[in-house]
Tab-separated table of C-alpha atoms in Angstrom:
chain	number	residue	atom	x	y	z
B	1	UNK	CA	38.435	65.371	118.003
B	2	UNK	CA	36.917	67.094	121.183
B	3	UNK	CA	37.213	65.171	124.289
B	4	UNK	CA	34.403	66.020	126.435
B	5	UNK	CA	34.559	66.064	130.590
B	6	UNK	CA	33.089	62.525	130.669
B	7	UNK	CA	35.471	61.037	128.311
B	8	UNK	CA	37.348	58.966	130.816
B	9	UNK	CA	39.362	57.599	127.431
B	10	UNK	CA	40.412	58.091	123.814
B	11	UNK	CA	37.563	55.373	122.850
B	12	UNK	CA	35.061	56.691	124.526
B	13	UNK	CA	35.924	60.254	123.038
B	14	UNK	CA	35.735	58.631	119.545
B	15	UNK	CA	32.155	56.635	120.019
B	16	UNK	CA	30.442	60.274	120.672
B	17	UNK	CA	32.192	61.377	117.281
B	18	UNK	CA	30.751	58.218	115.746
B	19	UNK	CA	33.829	56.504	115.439
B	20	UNK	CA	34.310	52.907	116.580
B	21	UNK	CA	38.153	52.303	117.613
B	22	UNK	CA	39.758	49.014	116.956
B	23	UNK	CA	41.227	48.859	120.349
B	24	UNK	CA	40.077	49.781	123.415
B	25	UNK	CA	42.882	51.597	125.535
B	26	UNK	CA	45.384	52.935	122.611
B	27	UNK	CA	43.082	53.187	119.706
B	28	UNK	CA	45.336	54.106	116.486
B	29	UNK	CA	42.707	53.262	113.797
B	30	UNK	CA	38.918	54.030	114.319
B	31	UNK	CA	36.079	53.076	111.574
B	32	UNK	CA	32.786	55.373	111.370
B	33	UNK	CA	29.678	54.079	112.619
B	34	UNK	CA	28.075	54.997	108.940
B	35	UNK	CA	30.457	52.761	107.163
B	36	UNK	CA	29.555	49.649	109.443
B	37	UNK	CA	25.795	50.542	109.173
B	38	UNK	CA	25.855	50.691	105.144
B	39	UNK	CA	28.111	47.156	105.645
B	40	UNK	CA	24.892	46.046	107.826
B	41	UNK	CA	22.433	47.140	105.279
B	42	UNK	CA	24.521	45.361	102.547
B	43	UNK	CA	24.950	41.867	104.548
B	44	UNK	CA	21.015	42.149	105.007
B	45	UNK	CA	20.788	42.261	101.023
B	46	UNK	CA	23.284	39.518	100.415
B	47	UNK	CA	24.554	37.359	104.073
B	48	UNK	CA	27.162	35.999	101.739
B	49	UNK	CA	28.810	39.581	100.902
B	50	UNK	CA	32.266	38.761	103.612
B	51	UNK	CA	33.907	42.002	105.105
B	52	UNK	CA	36.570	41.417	102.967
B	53	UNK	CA	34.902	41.999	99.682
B	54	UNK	CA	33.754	45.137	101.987
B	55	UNK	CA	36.971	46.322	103.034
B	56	UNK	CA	38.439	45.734	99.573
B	57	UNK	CA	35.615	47.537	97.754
B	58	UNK	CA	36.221	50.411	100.630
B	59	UNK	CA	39.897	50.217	99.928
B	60	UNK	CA	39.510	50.548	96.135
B	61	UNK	CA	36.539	53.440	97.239
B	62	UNK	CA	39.790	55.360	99.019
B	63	UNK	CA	42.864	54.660	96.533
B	64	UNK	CA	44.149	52.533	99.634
B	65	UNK	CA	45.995	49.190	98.876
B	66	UNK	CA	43.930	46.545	100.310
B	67	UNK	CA	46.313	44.751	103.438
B	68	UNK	CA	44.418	41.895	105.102
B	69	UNK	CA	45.021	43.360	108.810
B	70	UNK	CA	42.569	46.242	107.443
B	71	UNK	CA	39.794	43.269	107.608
B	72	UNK	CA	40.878	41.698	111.100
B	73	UNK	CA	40.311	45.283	112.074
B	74	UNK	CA	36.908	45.823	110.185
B	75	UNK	CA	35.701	42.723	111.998
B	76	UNK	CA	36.567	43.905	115.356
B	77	UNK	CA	34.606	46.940	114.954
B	78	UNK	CA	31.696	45.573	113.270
B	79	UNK	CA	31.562	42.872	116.074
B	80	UNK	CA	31.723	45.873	118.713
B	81	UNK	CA	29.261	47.727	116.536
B	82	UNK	CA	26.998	44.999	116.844
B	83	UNK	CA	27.695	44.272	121.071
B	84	UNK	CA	26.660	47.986	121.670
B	85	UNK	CA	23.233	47.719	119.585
B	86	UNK	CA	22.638	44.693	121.531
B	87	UNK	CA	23.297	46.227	124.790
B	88	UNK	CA	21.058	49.627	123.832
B	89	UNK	CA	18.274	47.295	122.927
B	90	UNK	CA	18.408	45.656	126.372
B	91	UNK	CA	18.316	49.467	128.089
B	92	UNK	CA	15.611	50.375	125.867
B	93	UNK	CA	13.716	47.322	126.780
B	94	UNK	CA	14.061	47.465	130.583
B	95	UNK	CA	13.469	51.003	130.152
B	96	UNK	CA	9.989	50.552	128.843
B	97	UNK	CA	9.176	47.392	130.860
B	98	UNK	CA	9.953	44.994	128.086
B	99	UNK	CA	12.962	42.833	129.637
B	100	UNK	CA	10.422	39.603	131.287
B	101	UNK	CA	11.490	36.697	129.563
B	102	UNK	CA	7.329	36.117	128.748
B	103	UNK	CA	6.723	39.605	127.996
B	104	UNK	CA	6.277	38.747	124.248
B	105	UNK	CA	4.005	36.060	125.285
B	106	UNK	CA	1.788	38.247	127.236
B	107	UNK	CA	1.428	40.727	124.952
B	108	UNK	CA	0.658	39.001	121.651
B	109	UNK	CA	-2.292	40.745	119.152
B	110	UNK	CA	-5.563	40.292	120.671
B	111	UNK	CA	-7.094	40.016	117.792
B	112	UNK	CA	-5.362	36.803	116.746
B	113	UNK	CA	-5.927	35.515	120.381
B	114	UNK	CA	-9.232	36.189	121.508
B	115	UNK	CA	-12.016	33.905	121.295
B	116	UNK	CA	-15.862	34.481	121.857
B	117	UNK	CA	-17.746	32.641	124.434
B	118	UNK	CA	-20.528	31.077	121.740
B	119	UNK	CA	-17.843	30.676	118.839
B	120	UNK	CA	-17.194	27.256	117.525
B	121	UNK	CA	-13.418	25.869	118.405
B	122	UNK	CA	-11.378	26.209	115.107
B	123	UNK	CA	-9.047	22.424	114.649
B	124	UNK	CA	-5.702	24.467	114.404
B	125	UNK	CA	-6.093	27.747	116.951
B	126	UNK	CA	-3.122	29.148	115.706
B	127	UNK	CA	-0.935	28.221	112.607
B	128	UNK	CA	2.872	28.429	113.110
B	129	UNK	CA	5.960	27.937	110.675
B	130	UNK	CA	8.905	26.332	110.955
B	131	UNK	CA	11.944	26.855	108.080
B	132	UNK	CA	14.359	24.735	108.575
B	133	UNK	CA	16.070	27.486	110.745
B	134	UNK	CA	16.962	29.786	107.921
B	135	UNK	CA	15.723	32.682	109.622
B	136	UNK	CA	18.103	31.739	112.089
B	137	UNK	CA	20.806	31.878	110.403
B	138	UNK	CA	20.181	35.764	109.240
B	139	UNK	CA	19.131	36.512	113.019
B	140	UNK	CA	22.324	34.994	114.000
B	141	UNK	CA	24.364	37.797	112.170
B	142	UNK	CA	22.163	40.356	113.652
B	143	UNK	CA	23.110	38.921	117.303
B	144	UNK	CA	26.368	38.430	117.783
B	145	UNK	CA	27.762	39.416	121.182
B	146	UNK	CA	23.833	39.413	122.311
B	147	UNK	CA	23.973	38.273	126.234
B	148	UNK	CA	22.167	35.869	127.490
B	149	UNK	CA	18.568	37.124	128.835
B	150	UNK	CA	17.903	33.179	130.051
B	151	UNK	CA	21.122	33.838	132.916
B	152	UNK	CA	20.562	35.547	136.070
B	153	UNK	CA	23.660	37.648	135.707
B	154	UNK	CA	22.726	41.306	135.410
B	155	UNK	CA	26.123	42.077	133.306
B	156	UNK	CA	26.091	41.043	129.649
B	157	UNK	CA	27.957	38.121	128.859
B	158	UNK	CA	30.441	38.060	125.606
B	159	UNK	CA	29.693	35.283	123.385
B	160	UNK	CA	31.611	33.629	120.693
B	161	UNK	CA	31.890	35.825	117.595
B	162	UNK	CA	32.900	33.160	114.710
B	163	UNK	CA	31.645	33.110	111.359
B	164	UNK	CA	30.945	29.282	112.159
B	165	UNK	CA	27.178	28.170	112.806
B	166	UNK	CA	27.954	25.800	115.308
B	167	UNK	CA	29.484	28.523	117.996
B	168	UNK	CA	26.853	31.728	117.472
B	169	UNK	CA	24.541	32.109	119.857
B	170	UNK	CA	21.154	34.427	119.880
B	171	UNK	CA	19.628	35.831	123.212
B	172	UNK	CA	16.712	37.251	123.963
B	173	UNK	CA	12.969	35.806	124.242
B	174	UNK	CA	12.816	35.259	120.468
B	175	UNK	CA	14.230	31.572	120.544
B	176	UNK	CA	14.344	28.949	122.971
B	177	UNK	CA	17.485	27.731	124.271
B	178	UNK	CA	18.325	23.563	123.538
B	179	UNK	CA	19.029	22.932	127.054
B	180	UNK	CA	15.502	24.637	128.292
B	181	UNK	CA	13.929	22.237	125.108
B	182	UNK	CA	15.795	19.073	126.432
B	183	UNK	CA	14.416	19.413	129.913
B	184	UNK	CA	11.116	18.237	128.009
């Protein structure tokens, strides 16, 4: 481990290794930022695959009993792994001039939205679909920890990280918000 000038701490040391600590200030077990990608890739394939058929298989993978702290753990990393994508998309995004709440509305493919001046008015101008919300409910594992772009507040807000439905939330312009719907 090589501690750099910058490294105010141990955890910030271990993130430019491309280690993710379990614990911020006294971090005594760390989990590699490949591992938790190929875990991402996997719960793509299969959302019901649970981090602690991962950690078990990984466990089995390293001649390591399997103790259930070693998933408590696993989860706190993959949740931070997933809070520090979220926050590099929103730097890349105000960083090329993508951070306006209608910027994905203003920028839609011209092809599908322009109309000629003598062209006849088609019934349905543009055809959406609507699935129940199961989209949703894969986006939702992608998100966790995603702030809320709708809020004022510059500093991103932590959200509830549960692997119930009812508390995840996803930011962004992608989805509207029930209480912006409701106003109508």
């Amino acid at each position: 481990l090589s501690i750099l000038p910058m490294d105010a701490f141990i955890a910030s040391a271990l993130v430019h290794q491309r280690v993710i600590p379990c614990s911020p200030m006294t971090p005594t077990t760390g989990i590699t930022v490949q591992v938790v990608e190929f875990y991402c890739v996997a719960r793509q394939c299969n959302p019901h695959f649970s981090i602690q058929a991962y950690v078990k298989t990984m466990c089995d993978l390293q001649g390591v009993a399997f103790c259930t702290y070693l998933s408590w753990q696993f989860s706190i990393v993959y949740d931070m792994y997933l809070q520090i994508l979220t926050n590099v998309n929103i730097l890349v995004h105000t960083a090329i001039r993508r951070s306006d709440l209608d910027w994905r509305l203003k920028h839609t493919c011209l092809a599908c939205m322009y109309t000629l001046t003598s062209e006849v008015p088609l019934k349905f101008r543009m055809l959406y679909m609507k699935d129940g919300n199961d989209s949703l409910k894969h986006v939702l594992k992608q998100c966790i920890g995603d702030n809320d772009l709708d809020s004022d507040d510059p500093i991103p807000s932590a959200q509830c990280s549960s692997e119930l439905p009812t508390t995840q939330f996803v930011g962004g312009d992608w989805y509207l918000s029930r209480e912006y719907i409701d106003q109508f």
